[in-house]
Short mmCIF file of C-alpha atoms and ligand atoms in Angstrom, two decimals:
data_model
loop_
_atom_site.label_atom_id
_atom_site.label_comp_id
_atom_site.label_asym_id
_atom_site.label_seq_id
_atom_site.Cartn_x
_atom_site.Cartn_y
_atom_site.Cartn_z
CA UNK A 366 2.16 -16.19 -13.14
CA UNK A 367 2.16 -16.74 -9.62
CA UNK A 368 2.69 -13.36 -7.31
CA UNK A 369 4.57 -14.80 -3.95
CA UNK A 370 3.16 -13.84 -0.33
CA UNK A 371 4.73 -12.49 1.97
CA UNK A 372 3.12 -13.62 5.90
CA UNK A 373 2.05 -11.04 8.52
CA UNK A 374 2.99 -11.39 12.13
CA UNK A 375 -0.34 -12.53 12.70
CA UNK A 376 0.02 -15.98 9.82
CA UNK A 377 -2.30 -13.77 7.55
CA UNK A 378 -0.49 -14.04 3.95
CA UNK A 379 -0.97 -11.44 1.63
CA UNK A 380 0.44 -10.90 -2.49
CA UNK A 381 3.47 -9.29 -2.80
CA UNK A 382 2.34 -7.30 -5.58
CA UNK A 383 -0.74 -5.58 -5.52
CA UNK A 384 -2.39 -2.79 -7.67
CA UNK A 385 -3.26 0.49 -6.11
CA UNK A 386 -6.43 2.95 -7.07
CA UNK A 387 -5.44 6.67 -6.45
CA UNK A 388 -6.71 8.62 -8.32
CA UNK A 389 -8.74 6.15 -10.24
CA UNK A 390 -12.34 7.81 -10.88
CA UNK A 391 -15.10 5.71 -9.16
CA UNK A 392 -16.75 5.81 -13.11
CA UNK A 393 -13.60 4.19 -13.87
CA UNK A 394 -12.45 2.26 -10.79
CA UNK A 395 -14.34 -1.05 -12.16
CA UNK A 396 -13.56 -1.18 -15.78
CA UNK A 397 -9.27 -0.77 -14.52
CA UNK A 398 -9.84 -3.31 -11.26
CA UNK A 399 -11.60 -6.14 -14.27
CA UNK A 400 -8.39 -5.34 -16.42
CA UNK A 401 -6.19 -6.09 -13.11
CA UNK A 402 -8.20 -9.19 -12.09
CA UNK A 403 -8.12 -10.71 -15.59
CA UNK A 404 -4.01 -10.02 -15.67
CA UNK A 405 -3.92 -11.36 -12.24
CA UNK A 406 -3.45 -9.39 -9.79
CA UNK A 407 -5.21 -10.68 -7.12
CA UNK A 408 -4.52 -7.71 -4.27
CA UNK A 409 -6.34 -4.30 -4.87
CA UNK A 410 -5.47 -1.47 -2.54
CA UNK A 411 -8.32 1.47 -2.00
CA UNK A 412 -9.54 3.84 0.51
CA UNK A 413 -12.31 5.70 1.56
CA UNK A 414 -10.85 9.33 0.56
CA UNK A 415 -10.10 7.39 -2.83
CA UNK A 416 -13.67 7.89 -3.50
CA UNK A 417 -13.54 4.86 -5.58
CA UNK A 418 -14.71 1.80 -2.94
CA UNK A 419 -18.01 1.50 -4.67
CA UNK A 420 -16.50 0.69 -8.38
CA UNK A 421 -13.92 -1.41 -7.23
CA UNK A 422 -15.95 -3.16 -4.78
CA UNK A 423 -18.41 -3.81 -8.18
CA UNK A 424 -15.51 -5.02 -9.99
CA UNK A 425 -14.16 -7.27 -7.18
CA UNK A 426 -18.16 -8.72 -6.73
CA UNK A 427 -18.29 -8.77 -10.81
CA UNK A 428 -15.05 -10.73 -11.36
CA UNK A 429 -15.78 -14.47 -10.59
CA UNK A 430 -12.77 -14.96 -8.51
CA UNK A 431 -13.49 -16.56 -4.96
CA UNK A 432 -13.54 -14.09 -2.41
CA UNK A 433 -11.10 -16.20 -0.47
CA UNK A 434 -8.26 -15.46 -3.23
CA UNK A 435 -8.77 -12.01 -3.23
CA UNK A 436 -7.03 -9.55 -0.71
CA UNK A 437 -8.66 -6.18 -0.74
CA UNK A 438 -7.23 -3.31 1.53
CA UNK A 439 -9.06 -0.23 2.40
CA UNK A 440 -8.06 2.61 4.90
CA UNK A 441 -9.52 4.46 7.37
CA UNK A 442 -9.50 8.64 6.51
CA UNK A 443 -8.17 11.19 8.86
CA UNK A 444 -11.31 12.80 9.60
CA UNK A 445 -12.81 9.72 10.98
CA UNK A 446 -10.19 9.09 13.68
CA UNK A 447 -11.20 8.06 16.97
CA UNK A 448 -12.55 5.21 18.73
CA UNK A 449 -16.84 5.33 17.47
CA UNK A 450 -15.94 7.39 14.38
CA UNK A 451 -13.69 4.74 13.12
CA UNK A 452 -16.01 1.82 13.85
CA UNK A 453 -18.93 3.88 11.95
CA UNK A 454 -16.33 4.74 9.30
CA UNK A 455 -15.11 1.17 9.10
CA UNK A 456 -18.91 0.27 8.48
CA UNK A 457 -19.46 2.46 5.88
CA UNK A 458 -16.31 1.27 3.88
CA UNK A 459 -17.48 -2.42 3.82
CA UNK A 460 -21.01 -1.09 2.64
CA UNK A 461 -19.53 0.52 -0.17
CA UNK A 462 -16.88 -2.05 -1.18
CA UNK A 463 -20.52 -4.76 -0.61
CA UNK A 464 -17.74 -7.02 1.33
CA UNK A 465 -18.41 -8.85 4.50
CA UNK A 466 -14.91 -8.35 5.43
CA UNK A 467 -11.84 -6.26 4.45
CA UNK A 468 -8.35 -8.02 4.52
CA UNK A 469 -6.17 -5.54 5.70
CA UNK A 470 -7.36 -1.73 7.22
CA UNK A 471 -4.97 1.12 7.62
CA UNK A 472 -4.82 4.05 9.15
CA UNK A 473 -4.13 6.29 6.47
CA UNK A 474 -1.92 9.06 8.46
CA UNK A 475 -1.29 8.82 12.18
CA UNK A 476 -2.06 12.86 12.30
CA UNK A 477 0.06 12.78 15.46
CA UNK A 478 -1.16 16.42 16.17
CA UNK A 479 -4.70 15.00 16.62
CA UNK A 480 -3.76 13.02 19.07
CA UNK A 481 -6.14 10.76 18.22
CA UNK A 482 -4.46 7.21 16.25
CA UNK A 483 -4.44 5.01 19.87
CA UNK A 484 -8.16 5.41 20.19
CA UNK A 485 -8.47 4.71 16.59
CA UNK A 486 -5.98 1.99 16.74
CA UNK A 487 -8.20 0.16 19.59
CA UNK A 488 -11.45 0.24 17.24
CA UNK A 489 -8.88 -1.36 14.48
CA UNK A 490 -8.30 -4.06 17.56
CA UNK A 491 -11.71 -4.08 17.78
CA UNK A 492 -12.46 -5.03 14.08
CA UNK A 493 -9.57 -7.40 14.44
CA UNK A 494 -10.86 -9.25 17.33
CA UNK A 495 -14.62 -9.36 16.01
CA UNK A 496 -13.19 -11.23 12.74
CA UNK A 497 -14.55 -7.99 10.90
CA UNK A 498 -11.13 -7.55 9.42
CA UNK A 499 -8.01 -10.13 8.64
CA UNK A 500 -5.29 -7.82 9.80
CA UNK A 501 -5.00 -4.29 10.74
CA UNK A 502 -1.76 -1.98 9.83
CA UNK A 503 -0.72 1.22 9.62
CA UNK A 504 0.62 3.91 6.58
CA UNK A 505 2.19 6.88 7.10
CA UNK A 506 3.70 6.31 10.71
CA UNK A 507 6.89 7.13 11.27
CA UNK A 508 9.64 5.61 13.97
CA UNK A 509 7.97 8.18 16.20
CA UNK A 510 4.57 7.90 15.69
CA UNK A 511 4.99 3.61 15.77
CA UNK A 512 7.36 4.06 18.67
CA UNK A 513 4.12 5.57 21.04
CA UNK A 514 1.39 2.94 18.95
CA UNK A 515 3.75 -0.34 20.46
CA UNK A 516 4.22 1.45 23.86
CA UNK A 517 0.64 1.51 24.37
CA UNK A 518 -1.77 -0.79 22.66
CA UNK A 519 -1.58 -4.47 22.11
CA UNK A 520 -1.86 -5.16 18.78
CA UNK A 521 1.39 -5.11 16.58
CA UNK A 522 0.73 -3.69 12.89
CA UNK A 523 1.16 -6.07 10.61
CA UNK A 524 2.36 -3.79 7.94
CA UNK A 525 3.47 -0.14 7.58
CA UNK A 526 2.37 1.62 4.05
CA UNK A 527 5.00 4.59 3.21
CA UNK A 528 6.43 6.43 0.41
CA UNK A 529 9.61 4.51 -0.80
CA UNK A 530 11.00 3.83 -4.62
CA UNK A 531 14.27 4.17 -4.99
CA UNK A 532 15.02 8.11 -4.45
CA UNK A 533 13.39 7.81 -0.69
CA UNK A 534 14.49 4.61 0.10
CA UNK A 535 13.45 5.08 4.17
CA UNK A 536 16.58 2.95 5.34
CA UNK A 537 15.91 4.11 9.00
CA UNK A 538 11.94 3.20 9.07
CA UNK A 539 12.58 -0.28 6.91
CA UNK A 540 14.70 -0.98 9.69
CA UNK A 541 12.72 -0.45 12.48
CA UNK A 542 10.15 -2.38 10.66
CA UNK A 543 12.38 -5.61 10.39
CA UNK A 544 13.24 -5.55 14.01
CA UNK A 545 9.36 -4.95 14.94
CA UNK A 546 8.35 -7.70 12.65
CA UNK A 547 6.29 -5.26 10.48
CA UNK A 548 6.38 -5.76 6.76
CA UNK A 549 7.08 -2.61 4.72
CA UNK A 550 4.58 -1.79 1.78
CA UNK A 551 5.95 0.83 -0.85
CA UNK A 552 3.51 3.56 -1.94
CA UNK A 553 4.15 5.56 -5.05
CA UNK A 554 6.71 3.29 -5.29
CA UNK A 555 7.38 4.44 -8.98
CA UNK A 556 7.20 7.73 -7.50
CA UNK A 557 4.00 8.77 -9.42
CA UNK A 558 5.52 7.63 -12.70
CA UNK A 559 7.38 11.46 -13.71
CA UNK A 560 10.57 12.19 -12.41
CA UNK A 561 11.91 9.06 -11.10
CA UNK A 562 10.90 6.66 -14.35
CA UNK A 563 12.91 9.19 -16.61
CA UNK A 564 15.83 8.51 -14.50
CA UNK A 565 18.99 7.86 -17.49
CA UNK A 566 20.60 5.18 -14.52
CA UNK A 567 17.29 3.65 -14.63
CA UNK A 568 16.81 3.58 -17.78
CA UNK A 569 20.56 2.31 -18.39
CA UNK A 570 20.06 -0.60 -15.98
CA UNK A 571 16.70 -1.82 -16.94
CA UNK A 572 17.94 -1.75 -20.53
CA UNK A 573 20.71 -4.44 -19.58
CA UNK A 574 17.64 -6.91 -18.67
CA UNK A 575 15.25 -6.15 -21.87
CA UNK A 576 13.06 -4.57 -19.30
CA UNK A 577 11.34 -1.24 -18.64
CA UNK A 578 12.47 1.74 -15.95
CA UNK A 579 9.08 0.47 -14.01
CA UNK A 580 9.59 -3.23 -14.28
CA UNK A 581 12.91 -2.93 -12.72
CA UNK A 582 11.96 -0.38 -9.95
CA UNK A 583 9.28 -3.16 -8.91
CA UNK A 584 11.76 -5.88 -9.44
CA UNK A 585 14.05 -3.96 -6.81
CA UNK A 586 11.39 -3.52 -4.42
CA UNK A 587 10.22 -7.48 -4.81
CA UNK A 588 13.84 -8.22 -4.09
CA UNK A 589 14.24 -5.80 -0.99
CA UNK A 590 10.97 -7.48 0.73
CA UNK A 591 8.98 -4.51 -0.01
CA UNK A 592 4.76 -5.34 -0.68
CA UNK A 593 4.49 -3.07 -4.04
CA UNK A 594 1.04 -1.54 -4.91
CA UNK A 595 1.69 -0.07 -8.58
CA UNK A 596 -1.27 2.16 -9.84
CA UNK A 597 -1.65 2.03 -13.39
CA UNK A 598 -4.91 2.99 -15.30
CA UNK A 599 -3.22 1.86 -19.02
CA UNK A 600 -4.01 -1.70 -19.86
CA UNK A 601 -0.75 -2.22 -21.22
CA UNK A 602 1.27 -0.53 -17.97
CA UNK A 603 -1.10 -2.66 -15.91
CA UNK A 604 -0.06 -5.90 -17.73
CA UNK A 605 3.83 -4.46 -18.05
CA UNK A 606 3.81 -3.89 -14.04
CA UNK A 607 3.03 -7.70 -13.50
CA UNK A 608 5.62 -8.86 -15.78
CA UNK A 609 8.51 -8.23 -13.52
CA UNK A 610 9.18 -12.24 -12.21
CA UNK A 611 11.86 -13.52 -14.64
CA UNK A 612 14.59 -11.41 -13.98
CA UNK A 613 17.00 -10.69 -11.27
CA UNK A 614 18.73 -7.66 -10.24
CA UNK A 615 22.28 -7.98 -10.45
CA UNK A 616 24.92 -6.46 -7.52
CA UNK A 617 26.08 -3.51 -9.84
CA UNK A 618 22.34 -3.01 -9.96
CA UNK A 619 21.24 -3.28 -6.84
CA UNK A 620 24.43 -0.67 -6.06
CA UNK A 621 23.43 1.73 -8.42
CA UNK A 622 19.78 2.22 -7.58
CA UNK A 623 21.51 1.97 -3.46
CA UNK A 624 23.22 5.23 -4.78
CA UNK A 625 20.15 6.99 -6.08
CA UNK A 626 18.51 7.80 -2.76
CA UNK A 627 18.12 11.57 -2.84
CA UNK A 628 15.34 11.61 0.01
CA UNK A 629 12.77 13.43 -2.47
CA UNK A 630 9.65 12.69 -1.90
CA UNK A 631 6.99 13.05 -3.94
CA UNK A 632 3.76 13.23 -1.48
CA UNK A 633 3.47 15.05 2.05
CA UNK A 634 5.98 14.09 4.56
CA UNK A 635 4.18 12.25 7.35
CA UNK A 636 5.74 14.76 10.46
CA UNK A 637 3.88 17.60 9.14
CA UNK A 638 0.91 16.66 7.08
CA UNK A 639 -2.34 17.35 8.81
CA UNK A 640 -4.92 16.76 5.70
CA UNK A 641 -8.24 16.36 6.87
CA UNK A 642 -9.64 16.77 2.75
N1 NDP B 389 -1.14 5.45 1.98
C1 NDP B 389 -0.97 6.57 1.28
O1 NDP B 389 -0.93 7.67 1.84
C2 NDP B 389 -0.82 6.49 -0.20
C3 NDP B 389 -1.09 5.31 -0.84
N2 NDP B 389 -0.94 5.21 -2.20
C4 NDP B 389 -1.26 3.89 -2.82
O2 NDP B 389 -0.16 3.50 -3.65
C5 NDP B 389 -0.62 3.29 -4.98
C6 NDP B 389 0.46 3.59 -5.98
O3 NDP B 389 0.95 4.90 -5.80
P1 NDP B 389 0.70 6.10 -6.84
O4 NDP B 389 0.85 7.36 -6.08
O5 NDP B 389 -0.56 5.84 -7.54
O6 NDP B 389 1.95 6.07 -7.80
P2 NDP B 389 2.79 4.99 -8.64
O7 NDP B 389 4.19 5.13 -8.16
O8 NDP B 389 2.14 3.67 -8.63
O9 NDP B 389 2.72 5.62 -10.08
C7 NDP B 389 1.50 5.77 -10.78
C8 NDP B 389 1.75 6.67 -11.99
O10 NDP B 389 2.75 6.07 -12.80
C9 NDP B 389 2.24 5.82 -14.09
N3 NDP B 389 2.70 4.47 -14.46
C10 NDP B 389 2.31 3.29 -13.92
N4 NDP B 389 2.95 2.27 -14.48
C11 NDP B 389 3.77 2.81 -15.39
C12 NDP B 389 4.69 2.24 -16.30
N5 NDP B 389 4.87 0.92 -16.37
N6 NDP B 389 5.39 3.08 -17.12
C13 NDP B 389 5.20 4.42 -17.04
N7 NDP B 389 4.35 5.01 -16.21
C14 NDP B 389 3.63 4.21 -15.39
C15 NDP B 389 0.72 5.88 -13.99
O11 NDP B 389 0.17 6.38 -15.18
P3 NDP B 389 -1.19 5.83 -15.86
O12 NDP B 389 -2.16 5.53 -14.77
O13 NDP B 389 -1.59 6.96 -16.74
O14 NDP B 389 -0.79 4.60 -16.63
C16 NDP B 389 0.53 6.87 -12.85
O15 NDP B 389 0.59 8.19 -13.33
C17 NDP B 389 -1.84 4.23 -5.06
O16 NDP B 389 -2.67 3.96 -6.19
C18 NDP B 389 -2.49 3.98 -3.74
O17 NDP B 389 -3.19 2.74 -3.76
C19 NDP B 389 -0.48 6.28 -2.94
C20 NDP B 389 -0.21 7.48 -2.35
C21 NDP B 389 -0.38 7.69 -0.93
#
């Protein structure tokens, strides 16, 4: 199975479905990144406060597949903003992943009360511009937070990472995206697994293609544009996650899930979270 790209604003082309490590142990982080590799998942999502670079940077080194066909993403942690600290923090990252270059670095939270994500953004630039990373982006940023970051550096983001599955559906921020030409990526996008893969309409809907609650939720974010980072540390949820490119959401499905948006979310909200951790 072939995952399609999606292409930054910069020509940079990344997988459109990627598997995410939070909360994955770094004892563990190798033995679940192998499993991903070998079902083919080719785009691994990490950070530093993950705790996990080292394993998955063993199993990434381990796995035989050219570095060129990999797409590894890392982030850069709250407490590290600012213009030296991020450049020192953005060293120590690679070290542990044992990388000679990340894909794609984030910002993990723009921590607007800092006061501190332009100076950071201009050591991203930095990275960017020494070849030290393919693209830099953004998570957590919010039409505010962007708003000031395009004002006032050069650099566009090529992506914004946010919560969004289908009961926080962030019409307003996709939107803003789309006209910014910044691709939206979907964390928790099946909303931590609980609450939102119990759903009966889900469950109703998915039934109608022989699939699961989860491979429909990704199917409706591969269909909206959304880059999808599912975290799964169950061999067979790993595999079932990837299996979601022959079907097709139907109108009365894509209507229903429209009509599910409750605005819950199920991590901080972005204007008020000040984690340092
Ligand atoms: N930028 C940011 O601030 C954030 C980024 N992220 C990124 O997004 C990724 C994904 O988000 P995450 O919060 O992990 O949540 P997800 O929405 O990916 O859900 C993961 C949970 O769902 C369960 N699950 C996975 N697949 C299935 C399935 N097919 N059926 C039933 N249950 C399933 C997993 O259980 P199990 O593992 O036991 O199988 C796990 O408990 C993270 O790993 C991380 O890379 C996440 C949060 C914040």
């Amino acid at each position: 199975m072939t995952v399609p790209n999606v292409t930054f604003n910069n020509g940079v082309t990344m997988p459109q479905l990627g598997y995410g490590v939070w909360q994955v142990p770094d004892a563990e982080a190798e033995r679940v990144v192998k499993i991903a590799l070998e079902t083919g998942y080719r785009s691994i999502d990490t950070a530093a406060i993950y705790e996990n670079e080292e394993g998955t940077g063993r199993a990434l080194r381990a796995s035989g597949v050219p570095r060129e066909e990999l797409f590894v993403t890392t982030k850069l942690w709250n407490s590290e903003q600012g213009y030296d600290s991020t450049l020192r923090a953005f060293d120590a990252s690679l070290e542990r992943l044992g990388l000679e270059y990340v894909d794609l670095y984030l910002i993990h939270w723009p921590m607007p009360s800092r006061g501190l994500y332009l100076d950071t953004w201009r050591a991203f630039e930095k990275l960017h511009a020494d070849g030290r990373v393919r693209a830099i982006g953004v998570s957590n940023f919010t039409v505010e937070t962007l708003t000031r970051l395009l004002d006032e550096t050069e650099v566009v983001p090529v992506l914004n990472q946010i919560e969004l599955h289908p009961y926080l559906q962030q019409e307003e921020l996709r939107a803003f995206h789309a006209e910014h030409g910044i691709l939206t990526e979907a964390w928790s996008p099946l909303g931590q697994g609980k609450g939102l893969l119990d759903d009966a309409e889900l469950a109703r809907l998915a039934a109608g293609h022989g699939k699961t609650p989860a491979q429909l939720v990704l199917r409706w974010h591969l269909e909206l544009g959304n880059v999808v980072i599912p975290k799964s540390a169950t061999p067979s949820r790993i595999a079932e996650n990837f299996d979601v490119f022959d079907f097709e959401l139907t109108d009365e499905d894509k209507a229903a899930i429209a009509a599910l948006d409750k605005g819950t979310r199920f991590g901080p909200d972005p204007a008020t979270f000040t984690g340092l951790g």
